[in-house]
Each structure stands twice: as C-alpha cells, then as structure tokens.
Short mmCIF file of C-alpha atoms in Angstrom, two decimals:
data_model
loop_
_atom_site.label_atom_id
_atom_site.label_comp_id
_atom_site.label_asym_id
_atom_site.label_seq_id
_atom_site.Cartn_x
_atom_site.Cartn_y
_atom_site.Cartn_z
CA UNK A 1 -2.86 -20.30 -19.40
CA UNK A 2 -6.37 -19.98 -18.05
CA UNK A 3 -7.07 -18.68 -14.59
CA UNK A 4 -9.53 -20.42 -12.31
CA UNK A 5 -11.98 -17.51 -12.58
CA UNK A 6 -11.73 -17.67 -16.39
CA UNK A 7 -12.51 -21.38 -16.40
CA UNK A 8 -15.54 -20.86 -14.16
CA UNK A 9 -16.80 -17.94 -16.26
CA UNK A 10 -16.55 -19.95 -19.48
CA UNK A 11 -18.87 -22.53 -18.03
CA UNK A 12 -21.38 -20.30 -16.21
CA UNK A 13 -24.41 -21.67 -18.06
CA UNK A 14 -23.58 -25.19 -16.88
CA UNK A 15 -23.22 -24.15 -13.26
CA UNK A 16 -26.03 -24.06 -10.76
CA UNK A 17 -25.29 -20.48 -9.84
CA UNK A 18 -27.76 -17.73 -9.15
CA UNK A 19 -27.58 -14.58 -11.28
CA UNK A 20 -25.99 -12.78 -8.35
CA UNK A 21 -23.29 -15.46 -8.08
CA UNK A 22 -22.67 -15.31 -11.84
CA UNK A 23 -22.24 -11.55 -11.55
CA UNK A 24 -19.75 -12.01 -8.72
CA UNK A 25 -17.73 -14.52 -10.76
CA UNK A 26 -17.71 -12.18 -13.77
CA UNK A 27 -16.59 -9.29 -11.55
CA UNK A 28 -13.80 -11.42 -10.06
CA UNK A 29 -12.64 -12.35 -13.56
CA UNK A 30 -12.69 -8.72 -14.81
CA UNK A 31 -10.86 -7.52 -11.68
CA UNK A 32 -8.23 -10.23 -12.09
CA UNK A 33 -7.70 -9.23 -15.74
CA UNK A 34 -7.35 -5.54 -14.84
CA UNK A 35 -4.99 -6.37 -11.99
CA UNK A 36 -2.88 -8.52 -14.28
CA UNK A 37 -2.63 -5.70 -16.85
CA UNK A 38 -1.71 -3.18 -14.14
CA UNK A 39 0.97 -5.50 -12.73
CA UNK A 40 2.47 -5.92 -16.23
CA UNK A 41 2.61 -2.12 -16.65
CA UNK A 42 4.13 -1.63 -13.19
CA UNK A 43 6.78 -4.25 -13.95
CA UNK A 44 7.57 -2.59 -17.28
CA UNK A 45 7.84 0.76 -15.52
CA UNK A 46 10.09 -0.60 -12.76
CA UNK A 47 12.54 -2.22 -15.20
CA UNK A 48 15.57 -0.10 -15.86
CA UNK A 49 17.38 -2.46 -18.21
CA UNK A 50 17.82 0.00 -21.07
CA UNK A 51 19.11 3.47 -20.40
CA UNK A 52 19.54 4.26 -24.09
CA UNK A 53 17.29 6.28 -26.31
CA UNK A 54 14.38 4.60 -28.08
CA UNK A 55 11.65 5.84 -30.38
CA UNK A 56 8.27 5.66 -28.65
CA UNK A 57 4.84 7.27 -28.67
CA UNK A 58 4.54 9.82 -25.86
CA UNK A 59 0.74 9.43 -25.93
CA UNK A 60 1.09 5.75 -24.96
CA UNK A 61 3.42 6.65 -22.08
CA UNK A 62 1.02 9.35 -20.83
CA UNK A 63 -1.94 6.94 -20.99
CA UNK A 64 0.04 4.24 -19.15
CA UNK A 65 1.14 6.74 -16.47
CA UNK A 66 -2.42 7.99 -16.11
CA UNK A 67 -3.71 4.44 -15.67
CA UNK A 68 -1.04 3.55 -13.11
CA UNK A 69 -1.70 6.70 -11.06
CA UNK A 70 -5.49 6.53 -11.32
CA UNK A 71 -5.34 3.39 -9.16
CA UNK A 72 -3.60 5.32 -6.37
CA UNK A 73 -6.08 8.19 -6.03
CA UNK A 74 -8.88 6.29 -4.28
CA UNK A 75 -11.21 7.71 -6.97
CA UNK A 76 -11.23 11.15 -5.33
CA UNK A 77 -8.79 12.76 -7.74
CA UNK A 78 -9.55 12.70 -11.44
CA UNK A 79 -6.82 12.62 -14.08
CA UNK A 80 -7.80 14.16 -17.43
CA UNK A 81 -5.66 13.81 -20.57
CA UNK A 82 -6.35 15.79 -23.73
CA UNK A 83 -4.51 15.97 -27.02
CA UNK A 84 -5.39 16.72 -30.60
CA UNK A 85 -2.56 14.48 -31.83
CA UNK A 86 -3.05 10.94 -33.08
CA UNK A 87 0.56 10.08 -32.23
CA UNK A 88 3.60 11.82 -30.74
CA UNK A 89 6.76 9.84 -31.44
CA UNK A 90 9.90 11.00 -29.69
CA UNK A 91 13.41 9.67 -29.15
CA UNK A 92 14.34 9.29 -25.49
CA UNK A 93 14.56 7.09 -22.45
CA UNK A 94 11.09 5.60 -21.88
CA UNK A 95 11.65 4.87 -18.18
CA UNK A 96 12.92 8.38 -17.46
CA UNK A 97 10.03 10.06 -19.27
CA UNK A 98 7.41 7.82 -17.64
CA UNK A 99 9.01 8.31 -14.23
CA UNK A 100 8.94 12.10 -14.67
CA UNK A 101 5.25 12.05 -15.71
CA UNK A 102 4.26 9.75 -12.84
CA UNK A 103 6.15 11.92 -10.33
CA UNK A 104 4.44 15.10 -11.59
CA UNK A 105 1.02 13.42 -11.34
CA UNK A 106 1.85 12.10 -7.86
CA UNK A 107 3.02 15.54 -6.72
CA UNK A 108 -0.24 17.02 -8.00
CA UNK A 109 -2.30 14.40 -6.17
CA UNK A 110 -0.35 15.07 -2.97
CA UNK A 111 -0.82 18.84 -3.38
CA UNK A 112 -4.58 18.36 -3.61
CA UNK A 113 -4.75 15.95 -0.70
CA UNK A 114 -6.11 13.29 -3.09
CA UNK A 115 -9.14 15.43 -3.96
CA UNK A 116 -9.37 17.42 -7.20
CA UNK A 117 -8.34 17.10 -10.81
CA UNK A 118 -5.08 16.77 -12.70
CA UNK A 119 -5.03 18.05 -16.27
CA UNK A 120 -2.54 16.69 -18.79
CA UNK A 121 -2.37 18.38 -22.18
CA UNK A 122 -0.11 17.42 -25.09
CA UNK A 123 0.18 19.65 -28.14
CA UNK A 124 2.59 20.23 -31.02
CA UNK A 125 3.83 23.78 -31.40
CA UNK A 126 6.01 25.47 -33.97
CA UNK A 127 8.97 27.28 -32.44
CA UNK A 128 11.32 29.72 -34.06
CA UNK A 129 14.95 29.44 -33.05
CA UNK A 130 14.98 29.42 -29.25
CA UNK A 131 18.11 29.85 -27.10
CA UNK A 132 18.82 26.71 -25.08
CA UNK A 133 21.64 28.47 -23.33
CA UNK A 134 22.40 32.01 -24.35
CA UNK A 135 26.13 31.25 -24.47
CA UNK A 136 26.23 27.81 -26.09
CA UNK A 137 23.54 27.00 -28.65
CA UNK A 138 20.01 27.30 -29.92
CA UNK A 139 17.23 24.87 -30.69
CA UNK A 140 16.54 24.65 -34.42
CA UNK A 141 13.20 26.02 -35.50
CA UNK A 142 10.46 23.45 -36.07
CA UNK A 143 7.62 21.59 -34.40
CA UNK A 144 8.03 20.47 -30.80
CA UNK A 145 5.75 18.68 -28.37
CA UNK A 146 4.51 20.66 -25.39
CA UNK A 147 3.41 18.62 -22.36
CA UNK A 148 1.58 20.47 -19.60
CA UNK A 149 0.57 18.86 -16.31
CA UNK A 150 -1.56 21.04 -14.02
CA UNK A 151 -3.36 20.34 -10.77
CA UNK A 152 -5.93 22.11 -8.61
CA UNK A 153 -3.65 22.17 -5.57
CA UNK A 154 -3.01 25.24 -3.47
CA UNK A 155 0.54 25.64 -4.76
CA UNK A 156 3.70 26.26 -2.82
CA UNK A 157 3.30 28.72 0.05
CA UNK A 158 5.28 31.98 -0.04
CA UNK A 159 7.02 30.89 3.19
CA UNK A 160 8.38 27.72 1.57
CA UNK A 161 9.35 29.68 -1.56
CA UNK A 162 11.44 32.04 0.62
CA UNK A 163 13.22 29.09 2.25
CA UNK A 164 14.06 27.77 -1.26
CA UNK A 165 15.37 31.17 -2.37
CA UNK A 166 17.58 31.50 0.73
CA UNK A 167 19.39 28.21 0.16
#
C-alpha cells in the first residue's frame, strides 16, 4: 500500500510546489517511513508470544534496542555501540534479552538525567573453566560473548547502597 505522502512525493515534478514545499513533503514522507519502522520494532518488542529459546544475532537485538531508546533521549544522550564481531548468534529468549538491554539503557539515561553518553560494547572472549556455582557446576571452557553497557551517570550514592545492604 502507498501512503498519501508517498503518492505526493512520487509526483513532485508534476506538482506546482515550491522547492520549500517539495522539501517539506519529502521530510514528511521520510518521517512517516521512520515512524512506521519504529512502530514495527516496538510491536515486535512488546509481543511476548514465544517464551522459548531461539537462535538470533545479538548484534541485531542491540542495534534495535539502541534505535528504540535513541528516540526517547530527546537527542541529549548519545548511545554508542561498538563491536569487532560481524555476527554474534546466541540461543535464548529474544524478548527477554531485548528487554534487559533496553532497561539497562533506560536506567543509564535516567542516571544521567538524559544528558551524557551510553557505551555498549560486545566482544567475544575465551574463558577457561569458570565456576557457575562453587557447589554445583562449572561453565565449559570456550568462547563467550561479553556485553558491557556503561553510562556517564553519577552512580548510586553511598547512602542508597547502605539502605540496600541493610535490607
């Protein structure tokens, strides 16, 4: 289906529009396309129809989360994502992983009062046998993905940390 703005933009040369008006129509069309893509991603994120594990690329989920959250920062906070990996396939629950990433980004934005930078870094690291729980089991040695999300916020005050320790 074609949107009204798309129909108008396809026929700009035939219209008696000024250059400024043509620019406005093009901007409306581009904004509508971006909004449509964002809505699709938000709907995908909000669906919780499959709680099972699926194979997916963590890089795609990070990029989607970054895009969703970049629209909420009022352009004051910057979200930076770096990785040296071309893909990072994992087995897990997509909604849970994306929700966790979005919540960490949101917490960082809140901690900075919507002004500063969030840094997301994804690497692959080789780990020797690591205890998961010193009584039960260990993680087999091999390559694992390491996802770090940092912000420039002030951190949790010592007073709040003491309240958390007391409870």
